[in-house]
Amino acid sequence: MNRIEQAFGKGHPALVCFLTAGDGDTAANLDALVEGGADVVELGMPFTDPMADGPAIQAADLRSLAKGTTTRDVLDIAAAFRSRHPDVPLVLMGYANPMVRRGPEWFAAEAAKAGVDGVICVDIPPEEDASLGPALRDNGIAPIRLATPTTNARRLPAVLEGSAGFLYYVSVAGITGMQQAAAGSVDRAVADIKAKSDLPVAVGFGVRTPEQAATIAAVADGVVVGSALVELVGEHGENAPTHIRELTQALAQAVHNARKDAA
Amino acid sequence: MTDKLNSYRNQPDEHGHFGTYGGRYVAETLMPLVLELEREYKAAKADPAFHRQFEDLLEHYVGRPSPLYYAESLTAKLRQDAPEGKGAQIWFKRDELNHTGAHKINNCIGQILLAIRMGKTRIIAETGAGQHGVATATVCARFGLPCVVYMGATDAARQQPNVFRMKLLGAEVVPVQSGAATLKDAMNEALRDWVANVDDTFYIIGTAAGPHPYPELVRDFQSVIGREAREQLMNRTGRLPDMLVAAIGGGSNAIGLFHPFLDDRDVAMLGVEAAGHGLDKEHAASLTGGAPGILHGNKTYLLQDEDGQITEAHSISAGLDYPGIGPEHAWLKENGRVEYTSITDKEALDAFQLLCRTEGIIPALEPSHAIAAVAKRARDMDQDQIILANLCGRGDKDIFTVAEALGVDL
Ligand SMILES: Cc1ncc(COP(=O)(O)O)c(C=O)c1O
């Protein structure tokens, strides 16, 4: 079993946590996620034009870039994380242009060398898979795709084809950090996906509190939390790790026990 | 006749690719919409009623065909400094005489008809100079649809008259503060709106860029410029032009002029980007000074650093102040069919004043870049040769910017 499979095979729903690379003391913040109980870590690659992100992650990207964060820095952060945490799955998430700038093969090979398990690229849909997907697969990295409320039944097979790791279900049509979806619609969507695929389904966008996370975890294999954590970095700067650890602990407890509590 | 294999006019392919450029690089939430738009556009293209309505509005609402004008006085002026026997004839396609003052309205008419066909009830747009915002607000007023226009705060400040025009037309103008607060940031914000309002909202993109099918449909709607120009020049002179010239922001007025001539191998074409303060300083010349990458739904030339971060563009002309370019131009650059050059802020300002004085026409700062390139090229061409340039916008909106640049207090 690879690291992602292990994370989703623990017998309870997985908590997936997102932070932007180069924002604050990233290494300490990532360690706080692991200490708090995150099962999968998503490392955001900062981009000048994060058009699928809301204000929190936009601000984090700009903070990181203002400090001069480069692609090399992101890969170094990933590699250092991997040596500190050999078993925790690490996924890079970001936009196409920084990933393909030096060629998809370069990026995929460097990410593999850094110990990255999966890559989520927001603006490469299945139709443009050739721009990055083959290079990731050749390097043993899971291309993690997104499905959304607009992904209809006719389209879903195309999204699943060539996906690996887990499927990221974006619970609301919108940008990160905004409103939360109704639990009923998430339940149906996850069931539809699971009817067509063996991949674990993690649900995100708009999940901020342990209560919300528990509701989602009752019906999904994983819950993704991003903006709420990223905001802590913006708010607390170098003191963020304590706050991140605290929130992650509460989220992890809610997510890990959601099935038990619901049963 | 040019056979299909040898034609420059049969792009994009079924995936929306112009060679290796173009495509549909959007978030999954938007993908089903973009595919639906493609289906709907195909159906509209095959529907004579759609064409009739489009053409009727262009004629009676926009005021087409726009005149083709022989700029005799500018031609004479440029010949004064040209070598003996040199100095091409300069003709202008007068799209600045359109309703709302630029070519942008051609595209907005086409897209709002598509929006209505698709049952959409809310329109959004991005704007740089404000011309596309005004054109969008105009068609929304005409068809009774609510309209939200995203505009970089920097642009809103330098294009105040257009901001007020949009408001008069009933649009909501949202100033965007992120980045350098110009066109690219406005486009990011429009995409964020669209992704959150997919059910009822149609995004009217203002240039021949973005995810497929936008580059294709914007080009098709703007191609009325080139079709008319071709016929008008043939009627007046019995021949085709020797060279076409157009300014390039995202590339819609240029592709609209060029596309109907692409297979006329003897017609040279020159696209003019904004060199801003100079190509070695801040500029907006994506083709000349950029590299291929992915942004705003398409693969194309972008101003970017070695990590793929997008760098800020600069041009005195808000309509050219964008770090990307439509994918068809990227393809036409690479296959060499169209030549691309660039003109600085200063050269554009000089050309702006030259046209005011010689022809009694106040051009927008965008086509002033084309006029500057025309002036450079005309002097090396024979007197019986013809340059046809796109005068794609009028300069009323720019008089404050020009006054400031010239050090005049209004
Ligand atoms: C008058 C005018 N010309 C040109 C442009 C640039 O756009 P495009 O290259 O799509 O024609 C603009 C954009 O706002 C404009 O207002």
XYZ file of C-alpha atoms and ligand atoms in Angstrom:
689
model
C 0.000 0.000 0.000
C 1.223 3.478 -0.780
C 1.033 6.354 1.660
C -2.264 7.753 0.340
C -3.953 4.330 0.441
C -2.737 3.861 3.993
C -4.114 7.223 5.055
C -7.562 6.300 3.773
C -7.323 2.751 5.096
C -7.166 3.515 8.801
C -10.747 2.499 9.461
C -11.939 6.055 9.967
C -12.429 9.063 7.677
C -9.251 10.983 6.875
C -8.526 14.606 7.670
C -6.813 16.393 4.783
C -5.221 19.728 5.683
C -4.047 22.489 3.365
C -1.434 25.187 3.904
C 0.311 27.459 1.426
C 4.025 26.812 1.011
C 6.263 29.690 2.020
C 3.576 31.391 4.103
C 4.801 31.784 7.679
C 7.121 29.149 9.138
C 5.824 26.456 6.826
C 7.876 23.588 8.264
C 6.645 24.292 11.792
C 3.084 24.747 10.555
C 3.168 21.444 8.671
C 4.547 19.690 11.737
C 1.662 21.140 13.736
C -0.776 19.607 11.246
C 0.805 16.184 11.690
C 0.954 16.545 15.483
C -2.683 17.612 15.480
C -3.665 14.437 13.642
C -3.889 15.331 9.950
C -3.913 12.184 7.816
C -2.973 13.843 4.510
C -1.094 17.095 4.026
C -1.769 19.335 1.058
C 0.922 21.863 0.290
C -0.259 24.779 -1.817
C 2.092 26.111 -4.469
C 1.687 29.883 -4.385
C 0.603 31.524 -7.653
C 0.186 35.153 -8.640
C -3.276 34.495 -10.066
C -5.152 31.999 -7.922
C -8.481 32.410 -9.699
C -10.210 29.501 -7.977
C -9.361 30.770 -4.510
C -11.147 33.081 -2.124
C -9.599 35.931 -0.146
C -7.844 33.772 2.507
C -5.774 31.669 0.121
C -5.241 34.572 -2.283
C -3.720 36.513 0.593
C -1.569 33.534 1.626
C -0.227 33.168 -1.922
C 0.635 36.845 -2.081
C 2.297 36.767 1.369
C 4.397 33.829 0.275
C 5.380 35.326 -3.077
C 6.166 38.658 -1.447
C 8.746 36.789 0.655
C 10.289 35.519 -2.578
C 9.129 31.896 -2.454
C 10.267 30.019 -5.570
C 9.310 26.648 -7.022
C 12.650 25.360 -5.704
C 11.654 26.517 -2.213
C 8.335 24.668 -2.458
C 10.102 21.476 -3.504
C 12.626 21.898 -0.686
C 9.811 22.350 1.847
C 8.245 19.148 0.498
C 11.538 17.207 0.657
C 12.236 18.350 4.222
C 8.703 17.367 5.251
C 9.216 13.945 3.731
C 12.403 13.344 5.688
C 10.725 14.433 8.953
C 7.521 12.481 8.273
C 8.299 9.393 6.193
C 4.744 8.030 6.391
C 2.460 11.046 6.003
C 1.136 11.477 2.458
C 2.018 14.814 0.903
C 0.100 16.310 -1.989
C 1.024 19.436 -3.944
C -1.895 21.608 -4.962
C -1.770 24.551 -7.289
C -2.221 26.006 -10.741
C -0.945 24.769 -14.077
C 1.525 27.455 -15.052
C 4.092 27.019 -12.254
C 3.823 23.230 -12.726
C 4.529 23.217 -16.460
C 6.909 26.162 -16.669
C 10.076 24.045 -16.960
C 8.205 21.214 -18.633
C 5.863 18.689 -16.980
C 8.631 16.042 -16.875
C 10.913 18.314 -14.909
C 8.195 19.109 -12.408
C 7.024 15.525 -11.995
C 10.577 14.225 -11.553
C 11.454 16.909 -8.994
C 8.215 16.338 -7.084
C 8.883 12.598 -7.019
C 12.404 13.220 -5.757
C 10.951 15.392 -2.991
C 8.712 12.529 -1.886
C 5.433 13.983 -3.123
C 2.619 11.437 -3.412
C 0.028 13.300 -5.428
C -0.617 16.496 -7.370
C -3.847 18.460 -7.629
C -3.851 20.939 -10.473
C -6.851 23.233 -10.327
C -6.888 24.320 -13.954
C -6.001 21.180 -15.862
C -9.282 19.328 -16.497
C -9.254 15.796 -17.971
C -9.523 17.334 -21.443
C -6.025 18.801 -21.071
C -4.521 15.852 -19.198
C -1.690 15.561 -21.728
C -0.189 18.759 -20.326
C 0.765 17.137 -17.029
C -0.924 13.784 -16.337
C 1.411 11.459 -18.277
C 4.500 12.991 -16.649
C 2.996 12.506 -13.174
C 2.039 8.885 -13.844
C 5.481 8.124 -15.292
C 6.995 9.348 -12.046
C 4.638 7.425 -9.803
C 2.739 10.495 -8.632
C -1.047 10.315 -8.325
C -2.904 12.875 -10.433
C -5.724 13.820 -8.055
C -8.737 15.227 -9.878
C -11.578 17.404 -8.738
C -15.259 16.681 -9.188
C -17.830 19.388 -8.522
C -21.593 19.873 -8.301
C -21.509 20.676 -12.033
C -19.790 17.389 -12.911
C -22.777 15.493 -14.266
C -23.151 11.741 -14.654
C -22.153 11.902 -18.322
C -18.922 13.642 -17.479
C -17.919 11.801 -14.302
C -16.303 8.815 -16.062
C -13.933 11.163 -17.905
C -12.946 12.755 -14.596
C -12.349 9.366 -12.984
C -10.358 8.006 -15.931
C -6.703 8.561 -15.134
C -7.368 9.820 -11.594
C -5.470 8.251 -8.741
C -4.905 8.667 -5.003
C -8.290 10.044 -4.056
C -11.010 12.059 -5.692
C -11.451 15.569 -4.373
C -15.131 16.463 -4.363
C -15.603 20.232 -4.324
C -18.846 20.510 -2.429
C -19.958 23.899 -3.726
C -19.716 25.608 -7.087
C -17.486 28.470 -6.077
C -14.109 29.490 -4.781
C -12.285 28.295 -1.676
C -13.191 29.617 1.744
C -16.752 30.641 1.026
C -20.060 29.004 1.904
C -20.634 25.414 2.842
C -22.747 22.902 0.954
C -25.868 21.268 2.315
C -25.065 17.846 3.786
C -27.749 16.131 1.728
C -26.276 17.177 -1.587
C -22.814 16.022 -0.498
C -24.192 12.657 0.561
C -25.765 12.080 -2.863
C -22.721 13.274 -4.772
C -20.340 11.054 -2.826
C -22.637 8.062 -3.349
C -22.765 8.754 -7.100
C -18.981 8.876 -7.297
C -18.469 5.776 -5.183
C -20.878 3.873 -7.410
C -18.457 4.438 -10.283
C -15.068 4.316 -8.605
C -13.015 2.600 -5.920
C -11.097 5.778 -5.146
C -11.594 7.333 -1.718
C -13.611 10.556 -1.911
C -12.461 13.569 0.097
C -14.804 16.530 0.325
C -13.738 20.129 0.675
C -14.460 23.832 0.083
C -16.060 25.808 2.863
C -15.342 23.384 5.722
C -14.176 25.463 8.703
C -15.304 23.972 11.991
C -15.123 20.537 13.645
C -18.942 20.386 13.532
C -19.003 20.949 9.775
C -16.162 18.477 9.314
C -18.027 15.829 11.302
C -21.141 16.231 9.171
C -19.132 15.707 5.998
C -17.049 12.873 7.456
C -20.233 10.965 8.224
C -20.729 10.494 4.472
C -17.250 10.842 2.914
C -13.866 9.111 3.122
C -12.103 12.348 3.897
C -12.606 16.000 4.723
C -10.414 18.794 3.369
C -9.841 21.953 5.405
C -7.872 24.838 3.917
C -8.892 28.459 4.362
C -9.586 28.148 8.102
C -6.005 26.930 8.667
C -4.471 29.387 6.233
C -6.211 32.229 8.056
C -4.419 31.227 11.262
C -1.087 31.746 9.516
C -2.205 35.171 8.356
C -3.446 36.081 11.794
C -0.706 34.664 14.023
C 2.402 34.659 11.821
C 5.313 32.947 13.592
C 3.019 31.975 16.470
C 0.670 30.079 14.155
C 1.835 26.491 14.970
C 0.099 26.370 18.376
C -3.157 27.592 16.878
C -2.870 25.262 13.898
C -2.198 22.285 16.167
C -5.223 23.139 18.271
C -7.641 23.489 15.358
C -6.256 20.377 13.659
C -6.710 18.361 16.837
C -10.335 19.400 17.110
C -10.934 18.707 13.429
C -9.181 15.335 13.582
C -11.187 14.239 16.567
C -14.425 15.230 14.878
C -13.511 13.595 11.572
C -12.025 10.416 12.986
C -15.019 9.767 15.211
C -17.737 10.961 12.848
C -18.869 7.480 11.850
C -18.966 6.273 15.457
C -20.841 9.351 16.589
C -23.276 9.120 13.694
C -23.877 5.394 14.290
C -8.777 28.367 -53.859
C -6.832 27.270 -50.863
C -7.447 23.697 -49.875
C -8.332 22.960 -46.296
C -5.009 21.375 -45.394
C -3.188 24.451 -46.502
C -5.487 26.963 -44.918
C -4.711 29.220 -41.989
C -8.434 29.674 -41.441
C -9.536 26.283 -40.129
C -8.321 26.574 -36.547
C -8.951 25.616 -33.824
C -9.238 21.815 -33.851
C -12.126 20.042 -32.121
C -10.403 20.409 -28.733
C -10.013 24.131 -29.145
C -6.303 23.948 -29.870
C -4.560 26.311 -32.254
C -1.503 24.159 -32.869
C -0.231 23.651 -29.317
C -2.004 26.774 -28.003
C -5.516 27.446 -26.739
C -7.423 24.638 -25.060
C -9.677 24.597 -22.017
C -7.606 25.105 -18.894
C -10.377 25.829 -16.427
C -11.466 24.512 -13.051
C -13.724 21.473 -13.222
C -16.718 23.531 -12.040
C -16.555 25.544 -15.254
C -15.786 22.685 -17.613
C -19.395 21.525 -18.171
C -20.381 25.142 -18.884
C -17.620 25.642 -21.352
C -18.673 22.444 -23.138
C -22.289 23.596 -23.160
C -21.257 26.938 -24.609
C -19.381 25.118 -27.332
C -22.453 23.053 -28.233
C -24.653 26.130 -28.176
C -22.261 28.116 -30.326
C -22.127 25.341 -32.903
C -25.913 25.303 -33.036
C -26.101 29.088 -33.321
C -23.537 29.097 -36.135
C -25.732 26.732 -38.104
C -28.877 28.759 -37.407
C -29.743 31.360 -40.065
C -32.036 33.143 -37.584
C -29.077 33.741 -35.263
C -27.054 35.243 -38.107
C -29.978 37.406 -39.224
C -30.437 38.815 -35.746
C -26.681 39.403 -35.317
C -26.398 41.172 -38.660
C -29.529 43.203 -38.124
C -28.223 44.515 -34.804
C -24.807 45.231 -36.281
C -26.397 47.279 -39.056
C -29.082 49.194 -37.190
C -27.773 49.325 -33.638
C -23.993 49.355 -34.020
C -23.975 51.264 -37.301
C -22.168 48.809 -39.561
C -20.632 48.630 -42.004
C -18.073 51.011 -40.607
C -16.453 53.187 -43.280
C -13.163 52.371 -44.938
C -11.321 55.665 -45.132
C -8.341 56.687 -47.228
C -6.233 58.853 -44.896
C -4.927 61.127 -47.599
C -3.585 63.795 -45.322
C -1.683 61.371 -43.073
C -0.354 59.632 -46.183
C 0.912 62.978 -47.549
C 2.428 63.938 -44.208
C 4.368 60.680 -43.911
C 5.567 60.962 -47.509
C 7.273 64.263 -46.639
C 9.841 62.386 -44.571
C 9.964 59.259 -46.741
C 12.640 58.491 -49.334
C 11.847 59.485 -52.939
C 8.899 57.466 -54.333
C 8.180 55.876 -50.980
C 5.280 56.257 -48.592
C 2.424 53.740 -48.825
C -1.226 54.787 -48.970
C -2.826 54.539 -45.544
C -6.402 53.383 -45.161
C -8.326 53.058 -41.923
C -11.137 50.726 -41.028
C -13.223 53.108 -38.955
C -14.470 50.864 -36.154
C -14.111 53.808 -33.801
C -17.356 55.086 -35.343
C -19.307 52.140 -33.976
C -21.895 52.695 -31.298
C -19.946 52.913 -27.982
C -16.769 53.911 -29.783
C -14.809 50.730 -30.364
C -14.873 47.323 -31.986
C -15.782 45.689 -28.666
C -19.519 46.005 -29.327
C -19.373 43.586 -32.301
C -18.410 40.774 -29.957
C -20.842 41.806 -27.210
C -23.792 41.642 -29.588
C -22.814 38.111 -30.573
C -22.266 36.932 -27.021
C -25.418 38.406 -25.550
C -27.445 36.668 -28.234
C -25.735 33.433 -27.207
C -26.455 34.147 -23.544
C -30.133 34.666 -24.315
C -30.222 31.473 -26.397
C -28.801 29.616 -23.397
C -31.409 31.058 -21.059
C -28.870 32.906 -18.909
C -30.245 35.776 -16.885
C -27.162 37.542 -15.540
C -24.119 38.876 -17.360
C -20.596 39.439 -16.071
C -17.558 40.875 -17.819
C -14.009 42.042 -17.186
C -12.711 45.276 -18.591
C -9.401 47.081 -18.928
C -9.876 50.351 -20.751
C -13.546 50.159 -19.982
C -14.515 49.858 -23.651
C -15.535 46.236 -23.314
C -17.287 47.045 -20.041
C -19.211 49.852 -21.708
C -20.087 47.646 -24.671
C -21.269 44.883 -22.342
C -23.274 47.304 -20.195
C -24.796 48.632 -23.406
C -26.036 45.296 -24.722
C -27.268 44.380 -21.232
C -29.310 47.578 -21.115
C -30.611 46.861 -24.607
C -31.707 43.326 -23.675
C -32.715 43.998 -20.089
C -30.185 41.785 -18.315
C -28.378 42.696 -15.083
C -24.678 43.311 -15.618
C -21.655 43.207 -13.299
C -18.357 44.502 -14.669
C -15.062 43.734 -12.916
C -12.432 46.403 -13.415
C -8.998 46.751 -11.867
C -8.968 49.666 -9.419
C -5.983 51.204 -11.253
C -7.878 51.077 -14.528
C -11.043 52.421 -12.945
C -9.025 55.428 -11.783
C -7.509 56.133 -15.190
C -10.707 55.494 -17.131
C -13.198 57.442 -15.004
C -15.420 58.482 -17.917
C -16.002 54.855 -18.856
C -16.774 53.895 -15.259
C -19.479 56.540 -15.215
C -20.789 55.474 -18.612
C -21.174 51.901 -17.386
C -23.072 53.123 -14.343
C -25.335 55.282 -16.500
C -26.106 52.178 -18.518
C -27.210 50.416 -15.354
C -24.193 48.174 -14.765
C -22.600 47.501 -11.419
C -18.870 48.230 -11.617
C -16.760 46.292 -9.115
C -13.240 47.694 -8.622
C -10.704 44.895 -8.135
C -7.858 45.615 -5.705
C -5.683 42.515 -6.070
C -2.353 42.427 -7.929
C -1.608 45.568 -9.905
C -5.376 46.062 -10.052
C -5.519 45.964 -13.848
C -7.071 43.761 -16.526
C -5.597 40.412 -15.430
C -6.890 40.919 -11.898
C -10.303 41.872 -13.256
C -10.332 38.634 -15.235
C -9.423 36.593 -12.126
C -12.299 38.172 -10.255
C -14.755 37.608 -13.122
C -13.748 33.941 -13.181
C -14.344 33.734 -9.412
C -17.792 35.198 -9.876
C -18.571 32.829 -12.738
C -17.520 29.711 -10.850
C -19.849 30.690 -7.993
C -22.806 31.538 -10.250
C -22.650 28.894 -12.942
C -26.368 28.311 -13.204
C -27.627 31.709 -14.253
C -24.552 33.664 -15.338
C -22.982 34.178 -18.763
C -19.441 35.521 -18.872
C -18.938 37.852 -21.846
C -15.175 37.751 -22.382
C -13.883 40.863 -24.101
C -11.070 39.546 -26.218
C -10.137 36.533 -28.320
C -8.725 34.663 -25.332
C -9.904 32.441 -22.484
C -11.012 28.810 -22.658
C -12.306 27.326 -25.906
C -14.705 28.243 -27.513
C -14.168 31.902 -26.549
C -11.139 32.593 -28.779
C -13.028 31.120 -31.720
C -16.361 32.786 -31.174
C -14.895 36.204 -30.371
C -12.824 35.944 -33.548
C -15.868 34.970 -35.570
C -17.930 37.873 -34.221
C -15.069 40.325 -34.830
C -14.329 38.978 -38.298
C -17.021 41.274 -39.612
C -14.229 43.889 -39.545
C -12.013 42.016 -41.996
C -14.869 40.839 -44.212
C -16.179 44.360 -44.664
C -12.695 45.807 -45.148
C -11.882 43.260 -47.815
C -15.030 43.981 -49.778
C -14.765 47.751 -49.332
C -11.168 47.920 -50.482
C -11.877 45.658 -53.467
C -14.796 47.898 -54.465
C -12.779 51.066 -54.123
C -9.408 49.992 -55.537
C -9.988 46.627 -57.184
C -7.226 45.060 -55.119
C -6.248 43.634 -51.773
C -4.087 45.559 -49.297
C -0.354 44.931 -49.113
C -0.299 45.067 -45.356
C -2.771 44.919 -42.476
C -1.898 46.524 -39.155
C -3.720 46.257 -35.824
C -2.996 46.855 -32.149
C -3.024 43.866 -29.830
C -4.172 43.643 -26.258
C -5.773 40.220 -26.146
C -5.962 40.304 -29.899
C -9.644 40.570 -30.824
C -9.625 43.575 -33.141
C -6.480 42.243 -34.803
C -7.786 38.728 -35.386
C -11.076 40.237 -36.567
C -9.248 42.206 -39.244
C -6.691 39.516 -40.113
C -8.714 36.329 -40.196
C -10.626 36.873 -43.457
C -7.290 37.636 -45.185
C -5.162 34.846 -43.695
C -5.204 32.760 -46.866
C -4.358 35.716 -49.126
C -0.650 34.991 -49.117
C 0.322 38.351 -50.583
C -1.267 40.280 -47.751
C 1.329 40.901 -45.031
C 0.076 41.324 -41.467
C 1.523 43.179 -38.546
C 0.253 42.867 -34.979
C 1.357 45.642 -32.664
C 1.845 44.997 -28.962
C 2.447 47.593 -26.277
C 6.136 48.054 -25.437
C 5.228 50.317 -22.510
C 8.351 51.965 -21.105
C 10.472 49.735 -23.389
C 10.960 45.996 -23.923
C 13.845 45.974 -21.449
C 11.625 47.643 -18.825
C 7.922 47.271 -18.009
C 5.783 46.443 -21.027
C 2.792 44.425 -22.207
C 4.326 42.654 -25.218
C 3.550 38.991 -24.448
C 4.537 37.631 -27.849
C 7.709 39.656 -28.202
C 8.819 39.487 -24.577
C 6.964 36.519 -23.078
C 7.014 32.729 -23.163
C 4.344 30.026 -23.564
C 2.347 29.158 -20.469
C -1.161 28.614 -19.102
C -3.425 31.329 -17.722
C -7.105 32.246 -17.800
C -8.218 29.115 -19.557
C -5.730 28.936 -22.397
C -2.175 28.062 -23.283
C -0.521 31.055 -24.879
C 2.361 33.496 -24.605
C 2.556 35.119 -21.186
C 4.713 37.599 -19.360
C 6.118 35.437 -16.575
C 9.219 34.723 -14.554
C 11.266 31.520 -14.597
C 8.917 29.947 -12.018
C 5.799 30.625 -14.065
C 4.597 33.479 -11.867
C 2.800 36.043 -13.998
C 4.565 39.389 -14.156
C 2.749 42.695 -14.261
C 2.225 44.255 -17.637
C 2.504 47.958 -18.263
C 1.082 50.124 -21.000
C -0.174 53.695 -21.090
C -3.156 52.114 -22.799
C -5.364 50.287 -20.310
C -6.782 48.158 -23.133
C -3.355 46.717 -23.950
C -2.218 46.325 -20.336
C -2.505 42.533 -20.142
C 0.281 39.932 -19.688
C -1.253 37.433 -22.128
C -2.591 37.218 -25.666
C -5.199 35.211 -27.539
C -3.962 31.719 -28.490
C -4.552 32.132 -32.219
C -1.951 34.900 -32.266
C 0.514 32.620 -30.467
C -0.052 30.114 -33.264
C 0.194 32.728 -36.021
C 3.449 33.972 -34.556
C 4.907 30.518 -34.400
C 3.983 29.590 -37.980
C 5.178 32.965 -39.172
C 1.988 34.001 -40.986
C 1.718 37.208 -38.965
C 4.579 39.438 -37.902
C 4.451 40.941 -34.427
C 6.153 44.105 -33.308
C 5.800 46.536 -30.434
C 5.428 50.268 -29.862
C 6.317 52.219 -26.717
C 4.064 54.536 -24.702
C 5.956 57.500 -26.077
C 5.662 56.417 -29.716
C 1.945 55.788 -29.242
C 1.463 59.250 -27.729
C 3.226 60.815 -30.714
C 1.049 58.840 -33.138
C -2.067 59.833 -31.181
C -1.233 63.502 -31.713
C -0.202 62.966 -35.314
C -3.612 61.539 -36.193
C -5.436 64.307 -34.324
C -3.564 66.970 -36.306
C -3.456 65.381 -39.753
C -6.853 63.737 -40.008
C -9.033 65.383 -37.394
C -9.562 62.035 -35.727
C -8.846 61.501 -32.020
C -7.901 57.819 -31.801
C -7.910 55.668 -28.703
C -4.480 54.946 -27.233
C -4.803 51.303 -28.320
C -4.967 51.939 -32.090
C -2.432 54.739 -31.600
C 0.055 51.876 -31.230
C -1.033 50.575 -34.640
C -0.771 54.056 -36.144
C 2.784 54.419 -34.830
C 3.730 51.131 -36.479
C 2.024 52.218 -39.701
C 4.078 55.414 -39.744
C 7.282 53.403 -39.386
C 6.410 50.909 -42.115
C 4.828 53.270 -44.654
C 8.065 55.108 -45.328
C 9.757 51.965 -46.631
C 6.888 50.933 -48.894
C 6.165 52.155 -52.432
C 3.569 54.847 -53.014
C 1.238 52.489 -54.859
C 1.181 50.070 -51.945
C -1.672 49.997 -49.472
C -1.585 49.676 -45.699
C -4.942 48.997 -44.082
C -4.988 49.638 -40.337
C -7.720 49.045 -37.814
C -8.817 52.260 -36.137
C -10.548 50.175 -33.518
C -11.464 52.845 -30.976
C -11.949 56.544 -30.471
C -9.937 58.542 -27.976
C -12.536 60.393 -25.937
C -11.934 58.034 -23.027
C -8.196 58.728 -23.141
C -8.008 62.502 -23.114
C -7.302 62.637 -19.357
C -4.491 60.095 -19.615
C -3.014 61.917 -22.592
C -3.296 65.298 -20.874
C -1.438 63.913 -17.884
C 1.255 62.351 -20.055
C 1.710 65.655 -21.871
C 1.865 67.553 -18.600
C -1.360 69.457 -19.229
C -3.628 70.372 -16.296
C -7.277 70.087 -17.332
C -10.148 50.575 -28.511
C -9.504 49.310 -28.093
N -8.635 48.719 -28.907
C -8.003 47.584 -28.586
C -8.207 46.973 -27.371
C -7.438 45.732 -27.068
O -8.165 44.557 -27.185
P -8.047 43.596 -28.411
O -6.604 43.281 -28.605
O -8.836 42.419 -27.998
O -8.611 44.247 -29.601
C -9.117 47.544 -26.473
C -9.370 46.916 -25.181
O -9.947 47.437 -24.294
C -9.767 48.748 -26.850
O -10.628 49.333 -26.016
